Amino acid sequence: MTGEFAVIGLGRFGGSIVRELSSNGYDVLAIDSDEERVNEFMGLATHAVIADTTDENVLKSLGIRNFEHVIVAIGENIQASILTTLILKELGVQIITVKATNDYHEKVLRRIGADNIVHPERDMGVRIANGLMSQSILDYLELSNEHSIVEIKASDKLSNKSLIDLDLRAKYGVNIVAIRRDDDVLISPQADEMILSEDILIIIGKDTDLDRLERTLRSK
């Protein structure tokens, strides 16, 4: 990774990406057609420009093909999002991540070759809903239509037992891929690792299997 990103669309989603990347020391080109939005990022992004990204010549003049990763965060104009993504693909940008507004938008983006597609509003809604439904699940990340990663706080049913004693893989078909313990993270913990009462377990698996595990932890 060269550490150089371009973010097109400086609304709430795109703006948050620019802020996070910039604060972590990455070079970021921030682009929007709205002058007021661009002015907001003048002192934050490496470069901030007013541009119509549905114009191929404009993107060429910005040297967009030199950026390894371009994020298209245009939310309110689906046509502009699709056309911008298509031009980026034709110009040979290596990685294109696009914000999708709805399922139809996502379907078109996939057909024209977007590498990564995100639904920030939908995904946040799913994460909040899972948190509301379960006291066990602290965080939730959807990997696909069928698989997810969840963070679960070690309950009385899990603590003071080793991973081999719990045997979650055999019982539920899920895997503990890491354990967060205070400020440390144990990656791929050993089978004899003991679960402590304040541990956070990072578990991957099929949604149906994760649901079975969560229901067991919830039951008395």
PDB file of C-alpha atoms in Angstrom:
ATOM      1  CA  MET A   1       0.000   0.000   0.000  1.00  0.00           C
ATOM      2  CA  THR A   2       1.446   3.355  -1.029  1.00  0.00           C
ATOM      3  CA  GLY A   3      -0.440   5.237   1.653  1.00  0.00           C
ATOM      4  CA  GLU A   4      -2.136   7.408  -0.962  1.00  0.00           C
ATOM      5  CA  PHE A   5      -5.929   7.505  -1.137  1.00  0.00           C
ATOM      6  CA  ALA A   6      -8.491   9.531  -3.038  1.00  0.00           C
ATOM      7  CA  VAL A   7     -11.938  10.061  -1.543  1.00  0.00           C
ATOM      8  CA  ILE A   8     -14.717  11.250  -3.852  1.00  0.00           C
ATOM      9  CA  GLY A   9     -17.720  12.679  -2.032  1.00  0.00           C
ATOM     10  CA  LEU A  10     -17.227  14.553   1.230  1.00  0.00           C
ATOM     11  CA  GLY A  11     -20.546  13.974   2.970  1.00  0.00           C
ATOM     12  CA  ARG A  12     -20.768  12.378   6.389  1.00  0.00           C
ATOM     13  CA  PHE A  13     -19.390   9.005   5.245  1.00  0.00           C
ATOM     14  CA  GLY A  14     -16.661  10.261   2.907  1.00  0.00           C
ATOM     15  CA  GLY A  15     -15.687  13.027   5.287  1.00  0.00           C
ATOM     16  CA  SER A  16     -15.194  10.591   8.156  1.00  0.00           C
ATOM     17  CA  ILE A  17     -12.910   8.463   5.959  1.00  0.00           C
ATOM     18  CA  VAL A  18     -10.807  11.519   5.044  1.00  0.00           C
ATOM     19  CA  ARG A  19     -10.484  12.520   8.700  1.00  0.00           C
ATOM     20  CA  GLU A  20      -9.498   9.034   9.844  1.00  0.00           C
ATOM     21  CA  LEU A  21      -6.952   8.441   7.074  1.00  0.00           C
ATOM     22  CA  SER A  22      -5.433  11.904   7.482  1.00  0.00           C
ATOM     23  CA  SER A  23      -5.165  11.594  11.258  1.00  0.00           C
ATOM     24  CA  ASN A  24      -3.235   8.357  10.757  1.00  0.00           C
ATOM     25  CA  GLY A  25      -0.691   9.998   8.489  1.00  0.00           C
ATOM     26  CA  TYR A  26      -1.918   8.922   5.046  1.00  0.00           C
ATOM     27  CA  ASP A  27      -1.872  11.170   2.012  1.00  0.00           C
ATOM     28  CA  VAL A  28      -5.442  11.870   0.951  1.00  0.00           C
ATOM     29  CA  LEU A  29      -6.886  13.642  -2.066  1.00  0.00           C
ATOM     30  CA  ALA A  30     -10.385  14.835  -1.102  1.00  0.00           C
ATOM     31  CA  ILE A  31     -12.773  15.555  -3.981  1.00  0.00           C
ATOM     32  CA  ASP A  32     -16.297  16.951  -4.131  1.00  0.00           C
ATOM     33  CA  SER A  33     -18.347  19.064  -6.530  1.00  0.00           C
ATOM     34  CA  ASP A  34     -19.511  21.260  -3.639  1.00  0.00           C
ATOM     35  CA  GLU A  35     -17.138  24.149  -2.881  1.00  0.00           C
ATOM     36  CA  GLU A  36     -18.291  24.504   0.726  1.00  0.00           C
ATOM     37  CA  ARG A  37     -17.555  20.860   1.481  1.00  0.00           C
ATOM     38  CA  VAL A  38     -14.143  21.052  -0.162  1.00  0.00           C
ATOM     39  CA  ASN A  39     -13.224  24.168   1.832  1.00  0.00           C
ATOM     40  CA  GLU A  40     -13.984  22.243   5.019  1.00  0.00           C
ATOM     41  CA  PHE A  41     -11.197  19.775   4.224  1.00  0.00           C
ATOM     42  CA  MET A  42      -8.590  22.211   2.851  1.00  0.00           C
ATOM     43  CA  GLY A  43      -6.491  22.138   6.003  1.00  0.00           C
ATOM     44  CA  LEU A  44      -7.060  18.468   6.757  1.00  0.00           C
ATOM     45  CA  ALA A  45      -6.557  16.449   3.572  1.00  0.00           C
ATOM     46  CA  THR A  46      -3.258  16.542   1.699  1.00  0.00           C
ATOM     47  CA  HIS A  47      -5.144  18.089  -1.220  1.00  0.00           C
ATOM     48  CA  ALA A  48      -8.817  19.061  -1.507  1.00  0.00           C
ATOM     49  CA  VAL A  49     -10.290  19.950  -4.884  1.00  0.00           C
ATOM     50  CA  ILE A  50     -13.623  20.912  -6.431  1.00  0.00           C
ATOM     51  CA  ALA A  51     -14.271  18.588  -9.355  1.00  0.00           C
ATOM     52  CA  ASP A  52     -16.941  16.841 -11.404  1.00  0.00           C
ATOM     53  CA  THR A  53     -15.806  13.220 -11.274  1.00  0.00           C
ATOM     54  CA  THR A  54     -18.272  12.141 -13.970  1.00  0.00           C
ATOM     55  CA  ASP A  55     -15.930  13.877 -16.453  1.00  0.00           C
ATOM     56  CA  GLU A  56     -13.146  11.501 -17.511  1.00  0.00           C
ATOM     57  CA  ASN A  57     -10.821  14.345 -18.512  1.00  0.00           C
ATOM     58  CA  VAL A  58     -11.175  15.904 -15.065  1.00  0.00           C
ATOM     59  CA  LEU A  59     -10.194  12.651 -13.373  1.00  0.00           C
ATOM     60  CA  LYS A  60      -7.247  12.261 -15.717  1.00  0.00           C
ATOM     61  CA  SER A  61      -6.081  15.801 -14.930  1.00  0.00           C
ATOM     62  CA  LEU A  62      -6.151  14.952 -11.211  1.00  0.00           C
ATOM     63  CA  GLY A  63      -3.858  11.987 -11.846  1.00  0.00           C
ATOM     64  CA  ILE A  64      -6.439   9.667 -10.328  1.00  0.00           C
ATOM     65  CA  ARG A  65      -4.921   6.575 -11.942  1.00  0.00           C
ATOM     66  CA  ASN A  66      -1.831   7.093  -9.760  1.00  0.00           C
ATOM     67  CA  PHE A  67      -3.826   6.422  -6.596  1.00  0.00           C
ATOM     68  CA  GLU A  68      -3.826   2.800  -5.519  1.00  0.00           C
ATOM     69  CA  HIS A  69      -7.146   3.061  -3.684  1.00  0.00           C
ATOM     70  CA  VAL A  70     -10.078   5.324  -4.517  1.00  0.00           C
ATOM     71  CA  ILE A  71     -13.176   5.525  -2.320  1.00  0.00           C
ATOM     72  CA  VAL A  72     -16.377   6.676  -4.045  1.00  0.00           C
ATOM     73  CA  ALA A  73     -18.568   8.034  -1.248  1.00  0.00           C
ATOM     74  CA  ILE A  74     -21.171   9.777  -3.392  1.00  0.00           C
ATOM     75  CA  GLY A  75     -24.458   9.038  -1.649  1.00  0.00           C
ATOM     76  CA  GLU A  76     -27.159  11.330  -2.970  1.00  0.00           C
ATOM     77  CA  ASN A  77     -26.565  10.880  -6.702  1.00  0.00           C
ATOM     78  CA  ILE A  78     -26.585   7.223  -7.780  1.00  0.00           C
ATOM     79  CA  GLN A  79     -25.960   8.082 -11.424  1.00  0.00           C
ATOM     80  CA  ALA A  80     -22.841  10.083 -10.545  1.00  0.00           C
ATOM     81  CA  SER A  81     -21.636   7.250  -8.304  1.00  0.00           C
ATOM     82  CA  ILE A  82     -22.034   4.655 -11.051  1.00  0.00           C
ATOM     83  CA  LEU A  83     -20.494   6.795 -13.780  1.00  0.00           C
ATOM     84  CA  THR A  84     -17.553   7.783 -11.571  1.00  0.00           C
ATOM     85  CA  THR A  85     -16.913   4.138 -10.686  1.00  0.00           C
ATOM     86  CA  LEU A  86     -17.063   3.110 -14.339  1.00  0.00           C
ATOM     87  CA  ILE A  87     -14.533   5.785 -15.350  1.00  0.00           C
ATOM     88  CA  LEU A  88     -12.184   4.816 -12.489  1.00  0.00           C
ATOM     89  CA  LYS A  89     -12.351   1.205 -13.628  1.00  0.00           C
ATOM     90  CA  GLU A  90     -11.592   2.142 -17.218  1.00  0.00           C
ATOM     91  CA  LEU A  91      -8.655   4.297 -16.082  1.00  0.00           C
ATOM     92  CA  GLY A  92      -7.141   1.293 -14.309  1.00  0.00           C
ATOM     93  CA  VAL A  93      -7.425   2.267 -10.655  1.00  0.00           C
ATOM     94  CA  GLN A  94      -6.282  -0.775  -8.663  1.00  0.00           C
ATOM     95  CA  ILE A  95      -8.809  -0.778  -5.800  1.00  0.00           C
ATOM     96  CA  ILE A  96     -12.201   0.927  -5.908  1.00  0.00           C
ATOM     97  CA  THR A  97     -14.428   0.987  -2.828  1.00  0.00           C
ATOM     98  CA  VAL A  98     -17.922   2.385  -3.341  1.00  0.00           C
ATOM     99  CA  LYS A  99     -20.736   3.377  -1.010  1.00  0.00           C
ATOM    100  CA  ALA A 100     -24.010   1.793  -2.136  1.00  0.00           C
ATOM    101  CA  THR A 101     -27.336   3.427  -1.385  1.00  0.00           C
ATOM    102  CA  ASN A 102     -29.553   0.396  -2.030  1.00  0.00           C
ATOM    103  CA  ASP A 103     -29.461  -3.173  -3.373  1.00  0.00           C
ATOM    104  CA  TYR A 104     -30.047  -2.088  -6.982  1.00  0.00           C
ATOM    105  CA  HIS A 105     -27.139   0.340  -6.721  1.00  0.00           C
ATOM    106  CA  GLU A 106     -24.947  -2.468  -5.362  1.00  0.00           C
ATOM    107  CA  LYS A 107     -25.958  -4.817  -8.198  1.00  0.00           C
ATOM    108  CA  VAL A 108     -24.916  -2.276 -10.829  1.00  0.00           C
ATOM    109  CA  LEU A 109     -21.653  -1.517  -9.022  1.00  0.00           C
ATOM    110  CA  ARG A 110     -20.760  -5.199  -8.939  1.00  0.00           C
ATOM    111  CA  ARG A 111     -21.448  -5.572 -12.653  1.00  0.00           C
ATOM    112  CA  ILE A 112     -19.156  -2.693 -13.568  1.00  0.00           C
ATOM    113  CA  GLY A 113     -16.331  -4.030 -11.414  1.00  0.00           C
ATOM    114  CA  ALA A 114     -16.272  -2.216  -8.059  1.00  0.00           C
ATOM    115  CA  ASP A 115     -13.845  -4.083  -5.793  1.00  0.00           C
ATOM    116  CA  ASN A 116     -15.509  -3.343  -2.454  1.00  0.00           C
ATOM    117  CA  ILE A 117     -19.082  -2.215  -1.818  1.00  0.00           C
ATOM    118  CA  VAL A 118     -20.259  -0.903   1.530  1.00  0.00           C
ATOM    119  CA  HIS A 119     -23.692  -0.032   2.931  1.00  0.00           C
ATOM    120  CA  PRO A 120     -22.753   2.161   5.911  1.00  0.00           C
ATOM    121  CA  GLU A 121     -26.307   2.981   6.989  1.00  0.00           C
ATOM    122  CA  ARG A 122     -27.583  -0.581   6.616  1.00  0.00           C
ATOM    123  CA  ASP A 123     -24.518  -2.134   8.233  1.00  0.00           C
ATOM    124  CA  MET A 124     -24.659   0.243  11.195  1.00  0.00           C
ATOM    125  CA  GLY A 125     -28.342  -0.563  11.595  1.00  0.00           C
ATOM    126  CA  VAL A 126     -27.590  -4.285  11.694  1.00  0.00           C
ATOM    127  CA  ARG A 127     -24.836  -3.762  14.269  1.00  0.00           C
ATOM    128  CA  ILE A 128     -27.057  -1.634  16.498  1.00  0.00           C
ATOM    129  CA  ALA A 129     -29.922  -4.139  16.219  1.00  0.00           C
ATOM    130  CA  ASN A 130     -27.671  -7.022  17.209  1.00  0.00           C
ATOM    131  CA  GLY A 131     -26.443  -5.048  20.192  1.00  0.00           C
ATOM    132  CA  LEU A 132     -30.008  -4.326  21.276  1.00  0.00           C
ATOM    133  CA  MET A 133     -31.135  -7.930  20.925  1.00  0.00           C
ATOM    134  CA  SER A 134     -28.253  -9.460  22.817  1.00  0.00           C
ATOM    135  CA  GLN A 135     -26.408  -8.542  25.988  1.00  0.00           C
ATOM    136  CA  SER A 136     -23.670 -10.999  25.022  1.00  0.00           C
ATOM    137  CA  ILE A 137     -22.696  -9.494  21.664  1.00  0.00           C
ATOM    138  CA  LEU A 138     -20.600  -6.328  21.991  1.00  0.00           C
ATOM    139  CA  ASP A 139     -19.894  -5.800  18.300  1.00  0.00           C
ATOM    140  CA  TYR A 140     -20.842  -7.364  14.992  1.00  0.00           C
ATOM    141  CA  LEU A 141     -19.286  -7.323  11.531  1.00  0.00           C
ATOM    142  CA  GLU A 142     -20.982  -8.898   8.518  1.00  0.00           C
ATOM    143  CA  LEU A 143     -18.474 -10.674   6.245  1.00  0.00           C
ATOM    144  CA  SER A 144     -20.974 -11.997   3.708  1.00  0.00           C
ATOM    145  CA  ASN A 145     -24.640 -12.913   3.475  1.00  0.00           C
ATOM    146  CA  GLU A 146     -23.974 -15.971   5.634  1.00  0.00           C
ATOM    147  CA  HIS A 147     -20.845 -15.299   7.724  1.00  0.00           C
ATOM    148  CA  SER A 148     -19.977 -12.748  10.396  1.00  0.00           C
ATOM    149  CA  ILE A 149     -17.488 -11.895  13.122  1.00  0.00           C
ATOM    150  CA  VAL A 150     -18.813 -11.067  16.585  1.00  0.00           C
ATOM    151  CA  GLU A 151     -17.232  -9.845  19.802  1.00  0.00           C
ATOM    152  CA  ILE A 152     -18.655 -11.577  22.870  1.00  0.00           C
ATOM    153  CA  LYS A 153     -17.826 -10.813  26.470  1.00  0.00           C
ATOM    154  CA  ALA A 154     -16.904 -13.937  28.385  1.00  0.00           C
ATOM    155  CA  SER A 155     -19.924 -14.871  30.487  1.00  0.00           C
ATOM    156  CA  ASP A 156     -20.041 -17.273  33.425  1.00  0.00           C
ATOM    157  CA  LYS A 157     -20.703 -20.064  30.923  1.00  0.00           C
ATOM    158  CA  LEU A 158     -17.419 -19.338  29.135  1.00  0.00           C
ATOM    159  CA  SER A 159     -14.986 -18.071  31.763  1.00  0.00           C
ATOM    160  CA  ASN A 160     -12.576 -20.254  33.745  1.00  0.00           C
ATOM    161  CA  LYS A 161     -12.608 -22.847  30.978  1.00  0.00           C
ATOM    162  CA  SER A 162      -9.996 -23.593  28.338  1.00  0.00           C
ATOM    163  CA  LEU A 163     -10.759 -23.414  24.631  1.00  0.00           C
ATOM    164  CA  ILE A 164     -10.491 -27.178  24.386  1.00  0.00           C
ATOM    165  CA  ASP A 165     -13.018 -27.530  27.231  1.00  0.00           C
ATOM    166  CA  LEU A 166     -15.467 -25.213  25.470  1.00  0.00           C
ATOM    167  CA  ASP A 167     -14.921 -26.927  22.114  1.00  0.00           C
ATOM    168  CA  LEU A 168     -17.068 -24.319  20.323  1.00  0.00           C
ATOM    169  CA  ARG A 169     -15.973 -25.532  16.909  1.00  0.00           C
ATOM    170  CA  ALA A 170     -17.374 -29.020  17.450  1.00  0.00           C
ATOM    171  CA  LYS A 171     -20.506 -27.877  19.283  1.00  0.00           C
ATOM    172  CA  TYR A 172     -21.442 -24.820  17.225  1.00  0.00           C
ATOM    173  CA  GLY A 173     -19.206 -24.758  14.137  1.00  0.00           C
ATOM    174  CA  VAL A 174     -17.632 -21.418  15.123  1.00  0.00           C
ATOM    175  CA  ASN A 175     -14.026 -20.458  15.815  1.00  0.00           C
ATOM    176  CA  ILE A 176     -12.450 -18.156  18.403  1.00  0.00           C
ATOM    177  CA  VAL A 177      -9.860 -16.352  16.291  1.00  0.00           C
ATOM    178  CA  ALA A 178      -8.636 -13.927  18.963  1.00  0.00           C
ATOM    179  CA  ILE A 179      -9.058 -12.917  22.598  1.00  0.00           C
ATOM    180  CA  ARG A 180      -8.927  -9.307  23.801  1.00  0.00           C
ATOM    181  CA  ARG A 181      -7.590  -9.195  27.335  1.00  0.00           C
ATOM    182  CA  ASP A 182      -7.089  -5.731  28.829  1.00  0.00           C
ATOM    183  CA  ASP A 183      -4.744  -4.003  26.349  1.00  0.00           C
ATOM    184  CA  ASP A 184      -3.497  -7.215  24.737  1.00  0.00           C
ATOM    185  CA  VAL A 185      -4.880  -9.247  21.856  1.00  0.00           C
ATOM    186  CA  LEU A 186      -4.130 -12.969  21.659  1.00  0.00           C
ATOM    187  CA  ILE A 187      -4.239 -13.996  18.002  1.00  0.00           C
ATOM    188  CA  SER A 188      -5.042 -17.663  17.242  1.00  0.00           C
ATOM    189  CA  PRO A 189      -5.022 -18.672  20.933  1.00  0.00           C
ATOM    190  CA  GLN A 190      -3.817 -22.137  21.868  1.00  0.00           C
ATOM    191  CA  ALA A 191      -6.284 -24.878  22.770  1.00  0.00           C
ATOM    192  CA  ASP A 192      -5.195 -24.833  26.437  1.00  0.00           C
ATOM    193  CA  GLU A 193      -5.721 -21.066  26.782  1.00  0.00           C
ATOM    194  CA  MET A 194      -7.985 -20.306  29.755  1.00  0.00           C
ATOM    195  CA  ILE A 195     -10.845 -17.825  29.301  1.00  0.00           C
ATOM    196  CA  LEU A 196     -10.911 -15.151  32.001  1.00  0.00           C
ATOM    197  CA  SER A 197     -14.051 -13.379  33.198  1.00  0.00           C
ATOM    198  CA  GLU A 198     -13.274 -10.019  31.550  1.00  0.00           C
ATOM    199  CA  ASP A 199     -12.035 -11.441  28.232  1.00  0.00           C
ATOM    200  CA  ILE A 200     -13.575 -10.374  24.936  1.00  0.00           C
ATOM    201  CA  LEU A 201     -13.825 -13.288  22.492  1.00  0.00           C
ATOM    202  CA  ILE A 202     -13.632 -12.563  18.772  1.00  0.00           C
ATOM    203  CA  ILE A 203     -15.557 -15.335  17.047  1.00  0.00           C
ATOM    204  CA  ILE A 204     -16.105 -16.099  13.360  1.00  0.00           C
ATOM    205  CA  GLY A 205     -18.718 -18.379  11.856  1.00  0.00           C
ATOM    206  CA  LYS A 206     -21.961 -18.802   9.943  1.00  0.00           C
ATOM    207  CA  ASP A 207     -24.741 -16.536  11.132  1.00  0.00           C
ATOM    208  CA  THR A 208     -26.966 -19.516  11.992  1.00  0.00           C
ATOM    209  CA  ASP A 209     -24.216 -21.060  14.127  1.00  0.00           C
ATOM    210  CA  LEU A 210     -23.431 -17.763  15.847  1.00  0.00           C
ATOM    211  CA  ASP A 211     -27.136 -17.372  16.602  1.00  0.00           C
ATOM    212  CA  ARG A 212     -27.221 -20.841  18.216  1.00  0.00           C
ATOM    213  CA  LEU A 213     -24.229 -19.955  20.387  1.00  0.00           C
ATOM    214  CA  GLU A 214     -25.729 -16.605  21.383  1.00  0.00           C
ATOM    215  CA  ARG A 215     -29.051 -18.227  22.331  1.00  0.00           C
ATOM    216  CA  THR A 216     -27.182 -20.735  24.532  1.00  0.00           C
ATOM    217  CA  LEU A 217     -25.291 -17.948  26.289  1.00  0.00           C
ATOM    218  CA  ARG A 218     -28.564 -16.062  26.842  1.00  0.00           C
ATOM    219  CA  SER A 219     -30.403 -19.025  28.339  1.00  0.00           C
ATOM    220  CA  LYS A 220     -30.311 -19.643  32.062  1.00  0.00           C
TER     221      LYS A 220
END
